[in-house]
Tab-separated table of C-alpha atoms in Angstrom:
chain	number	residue	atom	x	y	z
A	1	UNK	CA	-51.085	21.167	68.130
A	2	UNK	CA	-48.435	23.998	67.964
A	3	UNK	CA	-49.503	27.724	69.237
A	4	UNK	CA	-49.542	29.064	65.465
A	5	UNK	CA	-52.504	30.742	63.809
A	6	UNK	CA	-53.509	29.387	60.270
A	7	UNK	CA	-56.153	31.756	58.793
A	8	UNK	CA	-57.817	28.557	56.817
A	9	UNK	CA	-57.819	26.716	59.909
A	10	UNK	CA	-59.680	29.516	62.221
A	11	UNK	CA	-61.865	29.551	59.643
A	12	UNK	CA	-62.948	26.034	59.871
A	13	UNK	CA	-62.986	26.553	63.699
A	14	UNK	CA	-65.185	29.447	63.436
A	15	UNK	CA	-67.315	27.355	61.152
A	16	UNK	CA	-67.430	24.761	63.083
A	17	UNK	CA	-68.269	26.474	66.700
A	18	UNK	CA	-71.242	28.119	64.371
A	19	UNK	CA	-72.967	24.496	64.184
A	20	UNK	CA	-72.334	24.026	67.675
A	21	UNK	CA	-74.221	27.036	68.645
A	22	UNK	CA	-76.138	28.697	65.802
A	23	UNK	CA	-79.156	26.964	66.526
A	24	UNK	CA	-79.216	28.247	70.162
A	25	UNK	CA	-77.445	32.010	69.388
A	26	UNK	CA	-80.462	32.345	66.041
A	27	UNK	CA	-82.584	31.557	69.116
A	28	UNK	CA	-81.358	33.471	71.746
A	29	UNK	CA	-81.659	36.549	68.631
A	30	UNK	CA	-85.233	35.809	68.640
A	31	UNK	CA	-85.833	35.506	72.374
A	32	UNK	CA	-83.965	39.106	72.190
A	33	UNK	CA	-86.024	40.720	69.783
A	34	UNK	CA	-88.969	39.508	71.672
A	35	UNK	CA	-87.983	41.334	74.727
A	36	UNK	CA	-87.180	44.930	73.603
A	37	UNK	CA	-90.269	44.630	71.804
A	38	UNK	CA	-92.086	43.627	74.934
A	39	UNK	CA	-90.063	47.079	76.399
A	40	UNK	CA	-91.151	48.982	73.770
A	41	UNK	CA	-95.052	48.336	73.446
A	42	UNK	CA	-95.087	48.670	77.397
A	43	UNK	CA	-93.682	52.001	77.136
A	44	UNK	CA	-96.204	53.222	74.158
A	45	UNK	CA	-97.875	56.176	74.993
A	46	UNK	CA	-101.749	55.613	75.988
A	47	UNK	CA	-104.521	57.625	73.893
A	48	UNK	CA	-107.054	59.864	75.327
A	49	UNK	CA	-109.691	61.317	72.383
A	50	UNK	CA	-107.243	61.422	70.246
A	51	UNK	CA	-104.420	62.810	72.534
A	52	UNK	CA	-101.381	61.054	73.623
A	53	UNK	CA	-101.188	61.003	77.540
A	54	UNK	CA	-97.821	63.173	78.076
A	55	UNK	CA	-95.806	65.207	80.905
A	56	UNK	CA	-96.969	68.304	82.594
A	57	UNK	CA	-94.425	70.060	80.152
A	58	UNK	CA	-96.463	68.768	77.451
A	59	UNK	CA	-93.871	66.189	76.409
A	60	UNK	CA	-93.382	62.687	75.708
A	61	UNK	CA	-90.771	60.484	77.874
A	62	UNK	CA	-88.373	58.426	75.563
A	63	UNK	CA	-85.917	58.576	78.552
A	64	UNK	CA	-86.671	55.121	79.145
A	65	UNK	CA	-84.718	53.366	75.933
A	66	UNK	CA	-81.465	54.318	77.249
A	67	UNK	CA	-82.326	52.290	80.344
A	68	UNK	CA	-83.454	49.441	78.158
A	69	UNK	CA	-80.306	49.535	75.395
A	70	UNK	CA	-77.956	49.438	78.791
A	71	UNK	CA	-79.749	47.256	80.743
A	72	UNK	CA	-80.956	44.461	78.401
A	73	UNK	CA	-77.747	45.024	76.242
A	74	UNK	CA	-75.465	44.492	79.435
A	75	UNK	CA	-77.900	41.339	79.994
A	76	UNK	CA	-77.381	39.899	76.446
A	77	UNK	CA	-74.085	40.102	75.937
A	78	UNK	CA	-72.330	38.560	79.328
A	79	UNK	CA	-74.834	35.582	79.580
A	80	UNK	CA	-73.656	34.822	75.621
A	81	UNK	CA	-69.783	34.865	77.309
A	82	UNK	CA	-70.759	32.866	79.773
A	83	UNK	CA	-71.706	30.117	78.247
A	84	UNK	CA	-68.887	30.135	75.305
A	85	UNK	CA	-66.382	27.969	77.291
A	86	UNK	CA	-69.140	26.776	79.717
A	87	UNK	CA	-69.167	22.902	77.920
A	88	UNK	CA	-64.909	22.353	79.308
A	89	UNK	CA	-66.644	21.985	82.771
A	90	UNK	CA	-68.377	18.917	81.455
A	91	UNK	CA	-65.848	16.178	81.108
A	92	UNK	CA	-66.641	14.329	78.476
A	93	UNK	CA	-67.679	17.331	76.258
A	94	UNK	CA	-64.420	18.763	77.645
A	95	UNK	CA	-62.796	16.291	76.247
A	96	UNK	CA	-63.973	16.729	72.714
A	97	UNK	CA	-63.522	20.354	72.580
A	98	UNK	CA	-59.693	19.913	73.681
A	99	UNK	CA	-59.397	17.348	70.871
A	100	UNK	CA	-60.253	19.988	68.015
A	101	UNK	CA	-57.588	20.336	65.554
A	102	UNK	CA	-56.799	23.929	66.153
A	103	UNK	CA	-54.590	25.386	68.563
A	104	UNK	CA	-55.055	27.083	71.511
A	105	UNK	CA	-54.628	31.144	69.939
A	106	UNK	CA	-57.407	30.072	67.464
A	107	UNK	CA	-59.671	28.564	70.040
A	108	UNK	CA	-59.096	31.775	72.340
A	109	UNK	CA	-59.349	34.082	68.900
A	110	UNK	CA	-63.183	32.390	68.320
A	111	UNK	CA	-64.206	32.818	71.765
A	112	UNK	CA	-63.363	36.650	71.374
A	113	UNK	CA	-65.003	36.803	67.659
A	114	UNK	CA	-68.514	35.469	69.454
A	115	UNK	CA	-68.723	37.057	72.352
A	116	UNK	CA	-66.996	40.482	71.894
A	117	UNK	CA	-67.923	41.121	68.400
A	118	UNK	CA	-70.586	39.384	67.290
A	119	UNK	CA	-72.329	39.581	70.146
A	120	UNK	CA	-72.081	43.424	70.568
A	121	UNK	CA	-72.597	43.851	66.781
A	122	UNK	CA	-75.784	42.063	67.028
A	123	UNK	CA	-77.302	43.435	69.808
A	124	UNK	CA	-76.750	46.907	68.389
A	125	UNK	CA	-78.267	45.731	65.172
A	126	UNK	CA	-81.491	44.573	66.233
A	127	UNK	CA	-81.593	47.511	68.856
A	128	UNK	CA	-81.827	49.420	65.778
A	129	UNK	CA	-84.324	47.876	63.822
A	130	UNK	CA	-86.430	47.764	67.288
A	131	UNK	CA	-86.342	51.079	67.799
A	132	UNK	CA	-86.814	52.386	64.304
A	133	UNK	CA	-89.379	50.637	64.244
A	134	UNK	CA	-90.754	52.512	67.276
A	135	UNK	CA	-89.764	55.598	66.186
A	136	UNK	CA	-91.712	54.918	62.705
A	137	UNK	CA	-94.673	53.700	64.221
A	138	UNK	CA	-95.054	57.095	66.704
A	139	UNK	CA	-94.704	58.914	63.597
A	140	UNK	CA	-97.577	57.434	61.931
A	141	UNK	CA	-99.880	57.715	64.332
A	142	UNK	CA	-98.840	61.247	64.689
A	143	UNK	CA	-100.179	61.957	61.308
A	144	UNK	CA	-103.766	60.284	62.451
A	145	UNK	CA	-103.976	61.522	65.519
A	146	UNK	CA	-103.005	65.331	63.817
A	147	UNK	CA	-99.832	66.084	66.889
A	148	UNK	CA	-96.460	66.978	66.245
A	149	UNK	CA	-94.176	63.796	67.414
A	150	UNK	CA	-91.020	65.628	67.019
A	151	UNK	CA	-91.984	68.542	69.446
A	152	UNK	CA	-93.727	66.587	72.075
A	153	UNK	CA	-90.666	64.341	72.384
A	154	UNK	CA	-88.432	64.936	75.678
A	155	UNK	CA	-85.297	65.140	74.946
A	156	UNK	CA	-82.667	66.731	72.364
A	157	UNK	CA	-82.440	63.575	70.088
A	158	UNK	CA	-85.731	61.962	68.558
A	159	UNK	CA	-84.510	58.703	67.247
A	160	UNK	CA	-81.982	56.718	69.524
A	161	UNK	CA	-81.141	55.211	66.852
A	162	UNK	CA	-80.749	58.014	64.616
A	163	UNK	CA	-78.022	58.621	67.453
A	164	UNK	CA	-76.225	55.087	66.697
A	165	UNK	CA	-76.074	55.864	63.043
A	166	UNK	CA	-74.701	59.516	63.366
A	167	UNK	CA	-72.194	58.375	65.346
A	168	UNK	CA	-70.895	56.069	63.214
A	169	UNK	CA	-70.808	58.450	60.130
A	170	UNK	CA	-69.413	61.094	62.398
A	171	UNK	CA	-72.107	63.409	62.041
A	172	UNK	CA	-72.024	63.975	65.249
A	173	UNK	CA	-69.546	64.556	68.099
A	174	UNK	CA	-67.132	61.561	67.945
A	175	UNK	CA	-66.492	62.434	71.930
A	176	UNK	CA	-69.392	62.306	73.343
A	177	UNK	CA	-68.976	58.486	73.583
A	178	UNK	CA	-65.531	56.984	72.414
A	179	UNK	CA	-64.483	56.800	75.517
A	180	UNK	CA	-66.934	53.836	76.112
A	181	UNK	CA	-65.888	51.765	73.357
A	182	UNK	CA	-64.107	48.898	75.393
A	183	UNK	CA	-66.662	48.851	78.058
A	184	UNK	CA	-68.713	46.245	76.032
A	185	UNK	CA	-65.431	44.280	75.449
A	186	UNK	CA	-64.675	44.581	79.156
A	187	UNK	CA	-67.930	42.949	80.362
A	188	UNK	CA	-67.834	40.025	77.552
A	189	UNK	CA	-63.906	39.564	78.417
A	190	UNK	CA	-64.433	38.779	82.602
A	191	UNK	CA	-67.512	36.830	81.751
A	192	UNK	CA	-65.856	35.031	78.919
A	193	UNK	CA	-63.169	34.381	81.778
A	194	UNK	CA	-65.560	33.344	84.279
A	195	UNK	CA	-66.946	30.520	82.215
A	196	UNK	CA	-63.360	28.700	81.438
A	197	UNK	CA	-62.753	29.207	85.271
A	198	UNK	CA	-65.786	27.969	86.847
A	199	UNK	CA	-67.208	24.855	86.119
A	200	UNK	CA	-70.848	25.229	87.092
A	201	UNK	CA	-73.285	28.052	87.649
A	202	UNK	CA	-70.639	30.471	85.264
A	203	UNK	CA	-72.550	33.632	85.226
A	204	UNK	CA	-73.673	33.901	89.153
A	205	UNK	CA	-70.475	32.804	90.755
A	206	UNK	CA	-68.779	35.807	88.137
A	207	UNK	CA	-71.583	38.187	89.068
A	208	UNK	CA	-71.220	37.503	92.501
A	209	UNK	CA	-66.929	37.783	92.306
A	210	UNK	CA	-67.370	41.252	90.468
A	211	UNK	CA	-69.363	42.864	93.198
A	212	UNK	CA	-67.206	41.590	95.782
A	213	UNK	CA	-64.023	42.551	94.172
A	214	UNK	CA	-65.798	45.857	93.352
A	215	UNK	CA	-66.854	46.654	96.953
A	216	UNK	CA	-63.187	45.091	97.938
A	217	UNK	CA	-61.871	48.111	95.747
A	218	UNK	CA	-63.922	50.582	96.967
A	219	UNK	CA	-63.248	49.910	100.338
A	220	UNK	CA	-59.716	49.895	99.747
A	221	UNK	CA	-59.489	53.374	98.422
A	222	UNK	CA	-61.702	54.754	101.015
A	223	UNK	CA	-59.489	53.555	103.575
A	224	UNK	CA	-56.235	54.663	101.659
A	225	UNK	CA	-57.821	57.904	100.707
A	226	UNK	CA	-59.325	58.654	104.262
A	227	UNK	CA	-55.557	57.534	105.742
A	228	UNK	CA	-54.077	60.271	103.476
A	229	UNK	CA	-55.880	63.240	103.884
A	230	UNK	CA	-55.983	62.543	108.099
A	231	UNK	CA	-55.300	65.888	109.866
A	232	UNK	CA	-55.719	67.134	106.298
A	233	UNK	CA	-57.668	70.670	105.924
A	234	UNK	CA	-60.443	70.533	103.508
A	235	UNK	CA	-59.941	73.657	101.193
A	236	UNK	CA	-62.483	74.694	98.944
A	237	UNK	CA	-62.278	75.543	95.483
A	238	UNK	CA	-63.258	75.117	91.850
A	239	UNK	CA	-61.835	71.817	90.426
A	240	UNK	CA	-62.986	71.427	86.512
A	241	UNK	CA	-62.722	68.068	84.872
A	242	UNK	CA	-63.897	67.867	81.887
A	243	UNK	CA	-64.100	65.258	79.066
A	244	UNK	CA	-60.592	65.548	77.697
A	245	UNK	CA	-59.365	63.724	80.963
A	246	UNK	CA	-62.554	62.107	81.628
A	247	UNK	CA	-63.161	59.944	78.199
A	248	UNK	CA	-59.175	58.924	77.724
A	249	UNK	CA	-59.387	57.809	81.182
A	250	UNK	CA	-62.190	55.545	80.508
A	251	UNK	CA	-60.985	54.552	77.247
A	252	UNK	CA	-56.921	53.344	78.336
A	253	UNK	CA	-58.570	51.979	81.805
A	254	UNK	CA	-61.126	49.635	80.090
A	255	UNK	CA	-58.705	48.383	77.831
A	256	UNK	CA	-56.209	47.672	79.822
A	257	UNK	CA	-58.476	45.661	81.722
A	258	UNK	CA	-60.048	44.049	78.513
A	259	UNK	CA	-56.930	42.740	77.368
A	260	UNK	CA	-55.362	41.588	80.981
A	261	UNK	CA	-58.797	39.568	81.510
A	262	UNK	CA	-58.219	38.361	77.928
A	263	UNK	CA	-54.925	37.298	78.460
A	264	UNK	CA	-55.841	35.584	81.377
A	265	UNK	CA	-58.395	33.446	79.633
A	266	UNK	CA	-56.009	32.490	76.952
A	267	UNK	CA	-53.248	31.591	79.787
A	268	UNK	CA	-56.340	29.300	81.595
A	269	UNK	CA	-57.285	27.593	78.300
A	270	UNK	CA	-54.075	26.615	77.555
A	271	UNK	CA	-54.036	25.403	80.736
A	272	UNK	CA	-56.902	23.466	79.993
A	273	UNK	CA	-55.500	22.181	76.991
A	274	UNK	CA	-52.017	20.944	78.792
C-alpha cells in the first residue's frame, strides 16, 4: 500500500476501527459518566433543618470540579491512547491490523481522530451534561430549601460549565485559556506513542518514562542554571510576566511537542508496517 491518503478509504478505516472498538469506547463512556457522577453526589452539600452545611464565609465550595474535570479528564483521555495501537504488540492481531488495506498516513490519521479528538470532545461533552446537571439540581433545591444558590457559591463563576460554553461563543475572555489548547493533544500524542512503542503494560511503562524524563529535565536545568549564575550576585527587583508571554509560550511549546511526538508515532508505525 502506497503512503497516499484517499478520503473514501479513511473513511472505511475509520468505520471500520469503530466496530473494533465501539463496543468497549460506548462502554468506557458509561463507566465515565458513572464516575463524575460518583464525584459529584460525594461532593453535594449535606442539609441541616433546612440549611446547607457551608464555609465560615457563608459560602459553598465548588472548588472541587476543577480538580475533578483535570484529574479524571487527564485519566480518560491517555488510558483511551494507550490502548489505540496497544493490539500491534500481539502478534497475531498485529498481523491483521498491518494487513488493512489502508496506508500507513490513514492508519496514523485514525489513531489521531480517536484519541485526540474524539476523545477530548467527548469527555468535555459529558463533563457538561454532568455538571449541568449538578448545577440544575442545586438550583432546585434552592427554591425548597428558600437560600440563594448563586450567592452562597464560592467563587466568581457559578456554572463550570456555563464557563465551557462562554468560551466557546467568546463571551468571555478568549485568553484566559487558549494557551492550553494543545495540552490535551500533548498528553493523548506521547501516550498514543507509548502504546505503538511498548508492547505490554503501555500506559505504566509511559507514565513511568514521563516522570523520569521530567525529573531528567529538571535536573538538567538546575544544574545548567545553578552553573551559570555561580559567583553571580542576586539583584533584586520587579520582574512582571504576564499572560501575553505566558499563554504563547504554552501554546507554540505544546505544539511543538504534539506534533514531534506525532511524527514520531507515524515514523514507528511505518516501521511497523515495513
Amino acid at each position: 500500500m502506497n503512503n497516499t491518503f484517499n478520503i473514501k478509504r479513511f473513511g472505511l478505516l475509520l468505520r471500520r476501527q469503530w466496530l473494533d472498538i465501539g463496543n468497549i469506547y460506548l462502554i468506557s463512556l458509561v463507566v465515565l459518566t458513572a464516575v463524575l457522577v460518583g464525584f459529584y453526589w460525594f461532593n453535594l452539600p449535606t442539609f441541616y433543618e433546612g440549611i446547607p452545611r457551608m464555609n465560615n464565609n457563608g459560602t459553598l465550595n465548588m472548588d472541587f470540579r476543577y480538580l475533578v474535570f483535570a484529574f479524571v479528564g487527564f485519566l480518560f483521555v491517555t488510558i483511551e491512547a494507550s490502548t489505540y495501537f496497544a493490539s500491534l504488540g500481539r502478534k497475531e492481531r498485529a498481523i491483521v491490523d498491518l494487513m488493512l488495506p489502508s496506508s500507513t498516513f490513514e492508519k496514523f490519521l485514525s489513531g489521531v481522530f480517536y484519541t485526540a479528538i474524539l476523545s477530548t470532545l467527548s469527555y468535555i461533552i459529558i463533563f457538561y451534561l454532568v455538571d449541568l446537571s449538578f448545577c440544575k439540581y442545586m438550583e432546585s433545591i434552592s427554591r425548597n430549601y428558600n437560600f440563594n444558590y448563586n450567592t452562597t457559591i464560592e467563587g466568581q463563576r457559578t456554572h463550570f460549565s456555563t464557563f465551557i460554553v462562554n468560551s466557546i461563543t467568546m463571551e468571555i475572555d478568549f485568553e484566559e485559556f487558549w494557551g492550553f489548547v494543545f495540552v490535551p493533544m500533548l498528553l493523548t500524542s506521547v501516550f498514543l506513542l507509548g502504546s505503538i512503542y511498548f508492547k505490554r503494560f503501555h500506559y505504566i511503562k509511559t507514565a513511568v518514562s514521563i516522570v523520569s524524563f521530567g525529573w531528567l529535565i529538571c535536573y538538567i536545568v538546575y544544574k545548567i542554571t545553578d552553573w551559570m549564575t555561580k559567583n553571580m550576585i542576586n539583584v533584586k527587583g520587579d520582574i512582571i510576566i504576564g499572560k501575553d508571554q505566558i499563554f504563547p509560550a504554552i501554546f507554540i511549546i505544546t505544539m511543538i511537542l504534539t506534533f514531534a511526538f506525532w511524527g514520531i508515532t507515524y515514523i514507528r508505525l511505518r516501521e511497523k508496517e515495513a
